[in-house]
Tab-separated table of N, CA and C in Angstrom:
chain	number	residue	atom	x	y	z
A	20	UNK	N	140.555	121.763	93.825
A	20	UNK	CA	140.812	122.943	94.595
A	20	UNK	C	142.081	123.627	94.071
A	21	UNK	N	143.152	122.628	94.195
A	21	UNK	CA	144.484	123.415	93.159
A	21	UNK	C	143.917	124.166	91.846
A	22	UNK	N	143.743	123.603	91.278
A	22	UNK	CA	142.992	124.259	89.660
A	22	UNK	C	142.420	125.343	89.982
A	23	UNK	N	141.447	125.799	90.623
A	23	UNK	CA	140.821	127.177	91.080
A	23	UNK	C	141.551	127.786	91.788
A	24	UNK	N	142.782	127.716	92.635
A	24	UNK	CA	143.984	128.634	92.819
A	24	UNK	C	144.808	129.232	92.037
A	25	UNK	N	145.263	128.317	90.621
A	25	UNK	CA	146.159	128.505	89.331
A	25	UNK	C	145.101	129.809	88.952
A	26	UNK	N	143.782	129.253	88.464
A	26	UNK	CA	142.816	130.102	88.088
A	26	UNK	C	142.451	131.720	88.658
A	27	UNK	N	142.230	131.294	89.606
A	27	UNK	CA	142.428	133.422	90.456
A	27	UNK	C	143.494	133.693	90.592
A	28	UNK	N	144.896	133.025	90.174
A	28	UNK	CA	146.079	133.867	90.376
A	28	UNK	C	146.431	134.151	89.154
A	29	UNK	N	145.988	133.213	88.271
A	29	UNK	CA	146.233	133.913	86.626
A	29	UNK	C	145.405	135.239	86.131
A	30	UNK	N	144.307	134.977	86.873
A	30	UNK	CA	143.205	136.267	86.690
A	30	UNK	C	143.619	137.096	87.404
A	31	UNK	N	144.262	137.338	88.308
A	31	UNK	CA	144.490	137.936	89.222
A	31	UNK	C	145.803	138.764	88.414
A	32	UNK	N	146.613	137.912	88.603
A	32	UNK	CA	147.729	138.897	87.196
A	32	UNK	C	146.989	139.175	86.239
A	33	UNK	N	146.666	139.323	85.418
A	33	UNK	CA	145.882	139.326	84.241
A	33	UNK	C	145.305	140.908	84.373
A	34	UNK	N	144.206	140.904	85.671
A	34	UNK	CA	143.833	142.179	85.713
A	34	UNK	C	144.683	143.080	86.451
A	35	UNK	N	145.980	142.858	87.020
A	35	UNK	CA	146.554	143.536	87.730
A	35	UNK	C	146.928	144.690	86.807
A	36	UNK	N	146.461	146.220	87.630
A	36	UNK	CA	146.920	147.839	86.779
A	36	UNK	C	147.780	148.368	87.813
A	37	UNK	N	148.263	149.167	86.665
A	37	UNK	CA	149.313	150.107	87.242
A	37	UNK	C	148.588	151.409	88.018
A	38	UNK	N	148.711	151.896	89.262
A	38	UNK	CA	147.633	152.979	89.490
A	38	UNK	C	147.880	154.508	88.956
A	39	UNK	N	147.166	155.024	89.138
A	39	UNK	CA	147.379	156.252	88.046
A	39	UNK	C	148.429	156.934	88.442
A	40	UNK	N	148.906	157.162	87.353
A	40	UNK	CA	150.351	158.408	87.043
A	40	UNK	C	151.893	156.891	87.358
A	41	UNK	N	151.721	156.134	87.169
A	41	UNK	CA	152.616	154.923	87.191
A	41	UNK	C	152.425	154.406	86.240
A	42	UNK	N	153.611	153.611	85.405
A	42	UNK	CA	153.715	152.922	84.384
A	42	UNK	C	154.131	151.269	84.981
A	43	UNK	N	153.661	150.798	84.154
A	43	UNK	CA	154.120	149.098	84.265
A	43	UNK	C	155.406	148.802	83.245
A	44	UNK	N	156.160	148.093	83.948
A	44	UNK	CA	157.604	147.996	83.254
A	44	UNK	C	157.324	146.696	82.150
A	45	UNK	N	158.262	147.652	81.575
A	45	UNK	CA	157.894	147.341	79.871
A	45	UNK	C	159.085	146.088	79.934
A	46	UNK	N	158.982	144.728	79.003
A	46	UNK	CA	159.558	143.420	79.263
A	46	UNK	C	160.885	144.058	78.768
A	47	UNK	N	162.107	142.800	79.607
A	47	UNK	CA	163.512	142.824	79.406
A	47	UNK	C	164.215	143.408	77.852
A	48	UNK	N	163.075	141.940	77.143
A	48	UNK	CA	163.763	142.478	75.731
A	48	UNK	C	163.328	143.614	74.926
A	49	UNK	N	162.554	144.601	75.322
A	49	UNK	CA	161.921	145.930	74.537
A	49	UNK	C	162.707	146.819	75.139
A	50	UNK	N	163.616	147.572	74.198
A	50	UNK	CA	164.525	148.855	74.115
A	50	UNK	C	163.675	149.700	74.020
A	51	UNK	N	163.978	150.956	75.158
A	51	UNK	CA	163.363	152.506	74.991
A	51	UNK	C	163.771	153.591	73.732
A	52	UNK	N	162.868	153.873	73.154
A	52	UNK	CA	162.587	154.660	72.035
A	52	UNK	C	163.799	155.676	72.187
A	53	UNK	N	164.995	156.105	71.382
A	53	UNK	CA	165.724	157.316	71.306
A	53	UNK	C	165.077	158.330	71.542
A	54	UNK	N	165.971	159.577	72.622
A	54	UNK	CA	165.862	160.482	73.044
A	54	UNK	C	165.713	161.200	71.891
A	55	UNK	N	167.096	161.051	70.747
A	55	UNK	CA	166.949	161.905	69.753
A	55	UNK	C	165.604	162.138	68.439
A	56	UNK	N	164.788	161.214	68.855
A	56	UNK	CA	163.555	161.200	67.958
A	56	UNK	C	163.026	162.619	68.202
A	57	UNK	N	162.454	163.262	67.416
A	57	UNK	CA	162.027	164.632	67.098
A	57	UNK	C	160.389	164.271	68.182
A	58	UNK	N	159.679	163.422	68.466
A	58	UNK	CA	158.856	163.259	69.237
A	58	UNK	C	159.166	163.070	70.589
A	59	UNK	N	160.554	162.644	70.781
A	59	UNK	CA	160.521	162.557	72.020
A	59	UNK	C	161.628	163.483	73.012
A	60	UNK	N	161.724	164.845	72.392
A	60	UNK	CA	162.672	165.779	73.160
A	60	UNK	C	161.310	166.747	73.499
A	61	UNK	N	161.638	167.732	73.984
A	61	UNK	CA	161.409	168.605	74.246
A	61	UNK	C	162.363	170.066	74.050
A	62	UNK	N	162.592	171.126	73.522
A	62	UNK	CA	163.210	171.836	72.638
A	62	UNK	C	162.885	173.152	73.596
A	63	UNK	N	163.591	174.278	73.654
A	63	UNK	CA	163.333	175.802	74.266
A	63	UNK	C	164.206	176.704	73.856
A	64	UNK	N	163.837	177.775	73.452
A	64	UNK	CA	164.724	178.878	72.471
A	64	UNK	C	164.687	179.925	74.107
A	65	UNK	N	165.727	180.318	74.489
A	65	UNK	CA	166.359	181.503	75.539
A	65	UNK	C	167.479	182.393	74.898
A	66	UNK	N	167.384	183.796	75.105
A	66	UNK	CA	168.311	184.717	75.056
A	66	UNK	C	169.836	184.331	75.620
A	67	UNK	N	170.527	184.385	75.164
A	67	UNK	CA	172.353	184.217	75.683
A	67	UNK	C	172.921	185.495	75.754
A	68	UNK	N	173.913	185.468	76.653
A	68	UNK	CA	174.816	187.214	76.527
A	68	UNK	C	175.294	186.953	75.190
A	69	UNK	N	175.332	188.295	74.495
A	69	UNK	CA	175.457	188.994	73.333
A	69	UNK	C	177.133	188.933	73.500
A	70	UNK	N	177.776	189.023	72.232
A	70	UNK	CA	179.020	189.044	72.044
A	70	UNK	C	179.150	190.404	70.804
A	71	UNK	N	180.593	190.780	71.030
A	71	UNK	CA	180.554	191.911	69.903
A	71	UNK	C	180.069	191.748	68.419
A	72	UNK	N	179.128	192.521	68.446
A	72	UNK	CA	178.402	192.177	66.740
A	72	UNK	C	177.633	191.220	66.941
A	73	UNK	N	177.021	190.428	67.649
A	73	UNK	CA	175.836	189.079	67.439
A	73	UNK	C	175.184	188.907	68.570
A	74	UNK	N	174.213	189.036	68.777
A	74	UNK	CA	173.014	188.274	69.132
A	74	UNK	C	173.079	186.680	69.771
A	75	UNK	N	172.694	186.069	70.558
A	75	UNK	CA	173.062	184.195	70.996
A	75	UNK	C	171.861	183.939	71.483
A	76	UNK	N	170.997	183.073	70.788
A	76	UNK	CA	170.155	182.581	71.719
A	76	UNK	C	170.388	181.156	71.667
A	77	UNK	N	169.581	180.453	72.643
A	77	UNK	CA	170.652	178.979	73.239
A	77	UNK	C	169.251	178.479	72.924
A	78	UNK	N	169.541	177.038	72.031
A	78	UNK	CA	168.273	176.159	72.092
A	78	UNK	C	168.426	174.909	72.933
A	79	UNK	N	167.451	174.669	74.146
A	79	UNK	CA	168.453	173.524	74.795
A	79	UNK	C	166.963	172.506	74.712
A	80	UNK	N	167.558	170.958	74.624
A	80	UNK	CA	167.029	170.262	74.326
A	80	UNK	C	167.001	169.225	75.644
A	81	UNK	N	165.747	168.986	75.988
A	81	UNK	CA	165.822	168.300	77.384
A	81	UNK	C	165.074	166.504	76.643
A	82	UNK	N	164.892	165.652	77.375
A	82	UNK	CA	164.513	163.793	77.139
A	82	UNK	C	163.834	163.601	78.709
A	83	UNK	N	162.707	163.515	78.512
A	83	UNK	CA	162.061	162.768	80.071
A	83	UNK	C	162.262	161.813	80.247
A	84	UNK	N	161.864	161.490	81.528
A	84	UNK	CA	162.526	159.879	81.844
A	84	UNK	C	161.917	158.922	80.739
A	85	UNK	N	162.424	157.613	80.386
A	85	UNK	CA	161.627	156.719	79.939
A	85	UNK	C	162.284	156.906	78.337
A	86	UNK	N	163.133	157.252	77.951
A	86	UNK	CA	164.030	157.268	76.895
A	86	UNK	C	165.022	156.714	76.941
A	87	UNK	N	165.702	156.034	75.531
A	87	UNK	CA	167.467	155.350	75.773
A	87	UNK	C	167.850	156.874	75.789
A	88	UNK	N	169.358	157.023	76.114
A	88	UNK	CA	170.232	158.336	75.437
A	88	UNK	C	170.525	157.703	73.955
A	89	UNK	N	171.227	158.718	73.484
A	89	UNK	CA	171.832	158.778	72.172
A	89	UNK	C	172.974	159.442	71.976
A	90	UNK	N	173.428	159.723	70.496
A	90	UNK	CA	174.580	160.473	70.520
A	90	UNK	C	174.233	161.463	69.104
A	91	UNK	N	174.682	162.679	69.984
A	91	UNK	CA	174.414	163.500	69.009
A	91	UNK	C	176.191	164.363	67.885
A	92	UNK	N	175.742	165.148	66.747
A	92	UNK	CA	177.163	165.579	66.661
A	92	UNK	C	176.918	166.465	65.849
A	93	UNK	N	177.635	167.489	65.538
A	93	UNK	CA	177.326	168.691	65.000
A	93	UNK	C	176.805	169.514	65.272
A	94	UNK	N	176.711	170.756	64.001
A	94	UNK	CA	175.227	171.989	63.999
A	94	UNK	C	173.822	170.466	63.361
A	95	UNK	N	172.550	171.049	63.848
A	95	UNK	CA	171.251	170.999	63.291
A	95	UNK	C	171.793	172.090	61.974
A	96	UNK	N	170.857	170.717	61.156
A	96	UNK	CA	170.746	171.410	59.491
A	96	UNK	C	168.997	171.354	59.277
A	97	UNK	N	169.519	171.636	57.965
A	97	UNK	CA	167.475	172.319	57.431
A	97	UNK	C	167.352	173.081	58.207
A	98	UNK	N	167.644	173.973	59.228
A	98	UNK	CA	166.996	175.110	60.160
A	98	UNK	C	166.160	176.006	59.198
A	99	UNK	N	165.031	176.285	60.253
A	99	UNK	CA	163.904	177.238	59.557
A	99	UNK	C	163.556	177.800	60.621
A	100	UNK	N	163.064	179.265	59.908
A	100	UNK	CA	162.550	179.854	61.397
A	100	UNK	C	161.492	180.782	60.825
A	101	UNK	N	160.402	180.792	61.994
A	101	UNK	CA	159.054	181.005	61.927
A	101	UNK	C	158.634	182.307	62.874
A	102	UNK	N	157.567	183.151	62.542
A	102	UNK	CA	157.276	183.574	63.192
A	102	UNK	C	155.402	183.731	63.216
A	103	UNK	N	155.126	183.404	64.608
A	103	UNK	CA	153.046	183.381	64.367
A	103	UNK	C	153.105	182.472	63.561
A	104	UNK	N	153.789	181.245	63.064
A	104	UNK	CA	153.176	180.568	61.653
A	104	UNK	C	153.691	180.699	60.015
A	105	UNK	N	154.138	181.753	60.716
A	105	UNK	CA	155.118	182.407	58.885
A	105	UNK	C	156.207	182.184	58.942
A	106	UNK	N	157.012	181.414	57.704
A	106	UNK	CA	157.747	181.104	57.337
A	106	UNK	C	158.609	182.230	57.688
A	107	UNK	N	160.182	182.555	57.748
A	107	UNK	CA	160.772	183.740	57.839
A	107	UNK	C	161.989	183.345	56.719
A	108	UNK	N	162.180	184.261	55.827
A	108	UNK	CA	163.488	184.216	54.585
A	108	UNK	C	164.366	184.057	54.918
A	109	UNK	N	165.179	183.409	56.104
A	109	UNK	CA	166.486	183.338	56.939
A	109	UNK	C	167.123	182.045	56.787
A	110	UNK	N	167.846	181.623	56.172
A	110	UNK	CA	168.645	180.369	55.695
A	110	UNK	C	169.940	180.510	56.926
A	111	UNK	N	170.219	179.463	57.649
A	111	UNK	CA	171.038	179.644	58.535
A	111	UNK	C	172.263	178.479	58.153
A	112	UNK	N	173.789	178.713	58.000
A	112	UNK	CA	174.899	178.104	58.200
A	112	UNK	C	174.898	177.341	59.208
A	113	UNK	N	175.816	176.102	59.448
A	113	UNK	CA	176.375	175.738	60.488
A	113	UNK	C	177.740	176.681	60.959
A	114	UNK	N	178.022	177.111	62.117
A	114	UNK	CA	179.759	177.814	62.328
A	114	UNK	C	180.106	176.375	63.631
A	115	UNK	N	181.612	176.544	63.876
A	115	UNK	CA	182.357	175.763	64.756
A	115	UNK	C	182.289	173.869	64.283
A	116	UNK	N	183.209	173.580	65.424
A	116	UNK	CA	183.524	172.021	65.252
A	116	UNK	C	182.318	171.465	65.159
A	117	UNK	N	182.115	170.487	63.683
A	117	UNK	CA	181.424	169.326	63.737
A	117	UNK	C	181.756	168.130	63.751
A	118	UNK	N	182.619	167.990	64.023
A	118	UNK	CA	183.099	166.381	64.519
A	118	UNK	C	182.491	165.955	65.894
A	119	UNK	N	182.642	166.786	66.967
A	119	UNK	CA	182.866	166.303	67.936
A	119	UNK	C	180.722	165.954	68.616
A	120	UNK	N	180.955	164.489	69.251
A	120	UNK	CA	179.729	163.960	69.799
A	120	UNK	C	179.419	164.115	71.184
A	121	UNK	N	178.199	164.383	71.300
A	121	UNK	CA	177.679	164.343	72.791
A	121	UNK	C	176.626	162.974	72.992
A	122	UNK	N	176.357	163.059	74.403
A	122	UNK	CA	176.064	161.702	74.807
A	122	UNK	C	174.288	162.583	75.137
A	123	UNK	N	173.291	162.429	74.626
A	123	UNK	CA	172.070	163.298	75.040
A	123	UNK	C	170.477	162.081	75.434
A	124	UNK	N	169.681	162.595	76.601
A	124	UNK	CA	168.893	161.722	76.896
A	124	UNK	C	168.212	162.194	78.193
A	125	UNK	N	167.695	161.178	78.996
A	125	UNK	CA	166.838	161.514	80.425
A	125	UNK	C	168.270	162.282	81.364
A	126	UNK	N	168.486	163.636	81.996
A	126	UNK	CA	169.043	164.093	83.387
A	126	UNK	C	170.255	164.175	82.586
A	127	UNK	N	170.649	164.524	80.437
A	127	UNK	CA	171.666	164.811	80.098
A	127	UNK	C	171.182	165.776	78.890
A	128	UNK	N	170.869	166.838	79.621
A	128	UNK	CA	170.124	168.045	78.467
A	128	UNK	C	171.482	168.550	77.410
A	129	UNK	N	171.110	168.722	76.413
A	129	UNK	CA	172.392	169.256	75.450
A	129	UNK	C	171.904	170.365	75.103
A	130	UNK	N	172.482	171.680	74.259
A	130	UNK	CA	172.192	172.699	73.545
A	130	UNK	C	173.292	173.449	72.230
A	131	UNK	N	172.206	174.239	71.518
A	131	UNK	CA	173.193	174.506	70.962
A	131	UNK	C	172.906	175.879	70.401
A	132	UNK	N	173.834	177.058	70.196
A	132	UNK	CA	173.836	178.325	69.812
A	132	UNK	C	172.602	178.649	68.729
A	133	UNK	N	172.178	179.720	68.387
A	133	UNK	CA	171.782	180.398	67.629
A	133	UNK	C	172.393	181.155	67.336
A	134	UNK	N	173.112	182.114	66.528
A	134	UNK	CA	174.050	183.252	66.593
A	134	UNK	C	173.850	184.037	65.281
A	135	UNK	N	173.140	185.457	65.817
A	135	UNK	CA	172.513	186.321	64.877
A	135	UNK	C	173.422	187.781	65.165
A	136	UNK	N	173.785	188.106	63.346
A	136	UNK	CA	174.005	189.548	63.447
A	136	UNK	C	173.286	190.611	63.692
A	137	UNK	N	174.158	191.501	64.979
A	137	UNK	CA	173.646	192.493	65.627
A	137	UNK	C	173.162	193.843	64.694
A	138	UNK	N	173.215	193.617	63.619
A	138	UNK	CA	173.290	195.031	62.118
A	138	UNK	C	171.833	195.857	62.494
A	139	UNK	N	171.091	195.499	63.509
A	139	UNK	CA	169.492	196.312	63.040
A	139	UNK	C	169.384	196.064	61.473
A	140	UNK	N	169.234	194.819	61.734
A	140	UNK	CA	168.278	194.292	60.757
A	140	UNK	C	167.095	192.990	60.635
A	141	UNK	N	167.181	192.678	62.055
A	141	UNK	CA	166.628	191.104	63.048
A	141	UNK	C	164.858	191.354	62.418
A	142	UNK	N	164.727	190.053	62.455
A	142	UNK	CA	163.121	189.515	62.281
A	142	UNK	C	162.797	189.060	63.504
A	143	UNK	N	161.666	189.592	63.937
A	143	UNK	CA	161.309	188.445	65.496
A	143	UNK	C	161.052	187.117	64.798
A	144	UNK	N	161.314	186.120	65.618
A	144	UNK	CA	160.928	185.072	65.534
A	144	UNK	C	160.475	183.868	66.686
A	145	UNK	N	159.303	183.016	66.758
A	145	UNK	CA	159.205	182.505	67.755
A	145	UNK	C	159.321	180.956	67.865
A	146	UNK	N	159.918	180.324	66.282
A	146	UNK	CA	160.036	179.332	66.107
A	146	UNK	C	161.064	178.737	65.512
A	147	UNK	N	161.848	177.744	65.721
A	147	UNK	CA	162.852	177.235	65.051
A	147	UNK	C	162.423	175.604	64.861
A	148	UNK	N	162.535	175.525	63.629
A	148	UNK	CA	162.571	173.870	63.259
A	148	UNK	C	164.121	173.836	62.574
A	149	UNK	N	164.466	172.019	62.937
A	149	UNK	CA	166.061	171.779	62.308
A	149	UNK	C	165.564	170.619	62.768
A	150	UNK	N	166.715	169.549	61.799
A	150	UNK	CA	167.244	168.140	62.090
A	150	UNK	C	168.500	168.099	62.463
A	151	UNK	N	168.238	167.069	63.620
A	151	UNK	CA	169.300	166.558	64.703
A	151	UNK	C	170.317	165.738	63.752
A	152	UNK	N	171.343	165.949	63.993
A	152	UNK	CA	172.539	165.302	63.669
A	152	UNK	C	172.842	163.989	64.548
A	153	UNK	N	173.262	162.824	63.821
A	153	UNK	CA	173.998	162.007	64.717
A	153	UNK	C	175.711	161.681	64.200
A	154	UNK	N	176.387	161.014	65.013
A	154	UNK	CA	177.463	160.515	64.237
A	154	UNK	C	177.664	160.096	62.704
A	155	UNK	N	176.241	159.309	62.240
A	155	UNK	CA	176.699	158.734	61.204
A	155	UNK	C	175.703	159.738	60.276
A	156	UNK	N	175.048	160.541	60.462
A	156	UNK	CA	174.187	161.307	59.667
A	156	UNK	C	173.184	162.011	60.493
A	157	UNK	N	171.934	162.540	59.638
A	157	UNK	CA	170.590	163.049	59.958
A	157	UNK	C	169.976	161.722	60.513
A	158	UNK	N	169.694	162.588	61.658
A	158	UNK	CA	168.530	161.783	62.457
A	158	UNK	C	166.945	162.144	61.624
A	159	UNK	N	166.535	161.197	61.577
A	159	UNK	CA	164.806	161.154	60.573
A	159	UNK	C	163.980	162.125	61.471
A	160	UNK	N	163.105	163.255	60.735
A	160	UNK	CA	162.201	163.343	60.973
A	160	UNK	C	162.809	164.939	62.005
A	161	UNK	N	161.797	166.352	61.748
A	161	UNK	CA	162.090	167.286	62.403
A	161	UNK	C	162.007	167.946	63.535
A	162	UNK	N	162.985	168.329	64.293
A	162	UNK	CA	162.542	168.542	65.751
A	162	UNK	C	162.038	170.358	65.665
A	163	UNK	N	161.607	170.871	66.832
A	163	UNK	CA	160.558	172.229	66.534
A	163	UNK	C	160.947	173.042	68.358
A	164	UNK	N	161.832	173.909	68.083
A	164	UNK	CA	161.874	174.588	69.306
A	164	UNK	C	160.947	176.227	69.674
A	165	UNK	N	160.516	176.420	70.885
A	165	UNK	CA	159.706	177.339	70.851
A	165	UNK	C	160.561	178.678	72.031
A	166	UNK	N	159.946	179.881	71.324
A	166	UNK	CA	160.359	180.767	72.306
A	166	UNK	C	160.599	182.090	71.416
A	167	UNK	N	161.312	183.606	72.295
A	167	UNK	CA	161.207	184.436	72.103
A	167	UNK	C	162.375	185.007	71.096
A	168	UNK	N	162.680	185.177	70.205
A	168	UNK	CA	164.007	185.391	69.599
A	168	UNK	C	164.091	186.021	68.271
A	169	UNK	N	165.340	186.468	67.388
A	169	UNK	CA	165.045	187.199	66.430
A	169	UNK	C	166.424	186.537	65.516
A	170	UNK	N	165.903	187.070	64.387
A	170	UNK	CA	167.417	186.116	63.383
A	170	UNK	C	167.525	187.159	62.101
A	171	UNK	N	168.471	187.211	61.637
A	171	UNK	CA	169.009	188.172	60.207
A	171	UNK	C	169.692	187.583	59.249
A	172	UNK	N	169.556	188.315	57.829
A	172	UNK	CA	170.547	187.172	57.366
A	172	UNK	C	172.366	187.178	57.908
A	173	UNK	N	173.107	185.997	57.647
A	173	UNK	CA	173.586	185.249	58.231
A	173	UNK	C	173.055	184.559	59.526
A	174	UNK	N	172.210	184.077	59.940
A	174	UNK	CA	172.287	183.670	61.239
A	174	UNK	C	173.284	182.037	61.250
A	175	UNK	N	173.986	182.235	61.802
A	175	UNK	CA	174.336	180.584	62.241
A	175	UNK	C	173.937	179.910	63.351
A	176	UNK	N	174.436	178.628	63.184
A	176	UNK	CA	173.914	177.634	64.053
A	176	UNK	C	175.084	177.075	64.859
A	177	UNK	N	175.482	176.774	65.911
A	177	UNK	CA	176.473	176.118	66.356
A	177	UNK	C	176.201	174.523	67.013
A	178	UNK	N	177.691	173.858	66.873
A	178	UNK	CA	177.362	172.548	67.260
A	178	UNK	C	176.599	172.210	68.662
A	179	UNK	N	176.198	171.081	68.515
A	179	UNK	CA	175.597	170.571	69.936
A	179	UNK	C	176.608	170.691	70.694
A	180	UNK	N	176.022	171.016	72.035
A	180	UNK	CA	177.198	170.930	73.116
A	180	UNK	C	176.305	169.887	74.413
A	181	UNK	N	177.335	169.536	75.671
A	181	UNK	CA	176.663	169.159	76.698
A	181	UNK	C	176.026	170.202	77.429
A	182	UNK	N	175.016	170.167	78.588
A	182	UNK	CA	174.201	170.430	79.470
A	182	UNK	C	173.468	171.914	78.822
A	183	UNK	N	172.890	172.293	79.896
A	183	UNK	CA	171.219	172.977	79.339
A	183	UNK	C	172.207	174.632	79.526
C-alpha cells in the first residue's frame, strides 16, 4: 500500500502544470537570461523637445519581468537607420560622457538620445538598429528600435542614461 502512495505522488508531481498565462519556477541554480541581450529588450523611438539647431528623439529601452538586470555604458555603436526596409546613408557619432554605467533590466527602463541637425535636410526614418554597450565592451548581437523619426547627416547618438 505504501509503494502505490510513493507512486501517485511521484505521478502526481510529474504531471503537475502550470495553468495558463503562469510560469513554473525555473530551479535555484539556473540564472535569468540578460536584459541586455538584443532578444530580450524591447526598444521605442519618441520625439524629444527640440533644442537650438537639433532635433532629439529618445530611444528608451524597457526588460519584462523574468530577466537578470545588467549594466550598460556609453553611446550604442554600429547605429543604422532604416526607413520601410531601406537602408538610409546616415552614419551616426557617439556625443557626451562614455564612461559612465547604468544599472538596466525588469521596472529599470534606460534611454538614450538621438540628436539630429535641424538644417532641412532630415530623412524620415522608422528604424534604428545599434549595439548595446557594456562596461567591458559590445554586447553580442543587434538590438532594433521602432518608431516615427527623421536623421541628417551628422546625427549623433548619446550615452545611455537611467529611466524611460
Amino acid at each position: 500500500m505504501r509503494t502505490n502512495r510513493t507512486l501517485v505522488a511521484a505521478a502526481t508531481a510529474v504531471l503537475t502544470v502550470a495553468a495558463p498565462g503562469t510560469a513554473l519556477a525555473a530551479p535555484a541554480d539556473e540564472a535569468a537570461p540578460s536584459a541586455c541581450r538584443p532578444a530580450n529588450h524591447l526598444a521605442r523611438i519618441a520625439q524629444d523637445p527640440s533644442s537650438a539647431g537639433h532635433l532629439h528623439f529618445r530611444v528608451t529601452l524597457t526588460a519584462p519581468a523574468g530577466y537578470a538586470p545588467c549594466r550598460l555604458a556609453g553611446s550604442p555603436t554600429d547605429v543604422g537607420f532604416s526607413e520601410h526596409g531601406s537602408t538610409l546613408p546616415v552614419t551616426a557619432g557617439p556625443y557626451g560622457d562614455q564612461t559612465g554605467a547604468v544599472t538596466f533590466g525588469p521596472g529599470r527602463p534606460v534611454h538614450f538620445d538621438i540628436q539630429v541637425r535641424n538644417n532641412g535636410s532630415t530623412s524620415p526614418a522608422d528604424e534604428a538598429s545599434f549595439t548595446l554597450q557594456g562596461p567591458g565592451g559590445a554586447i553580442p548581437g543587434t538590438s532594433v528600435a521602432d518608431g516615427t523619426f527623421v536623421v541628417s547627416e551628422g546625427t549623433l547618438v548619446g550615452p545611455v542614461q537611467p529611466g524611460a
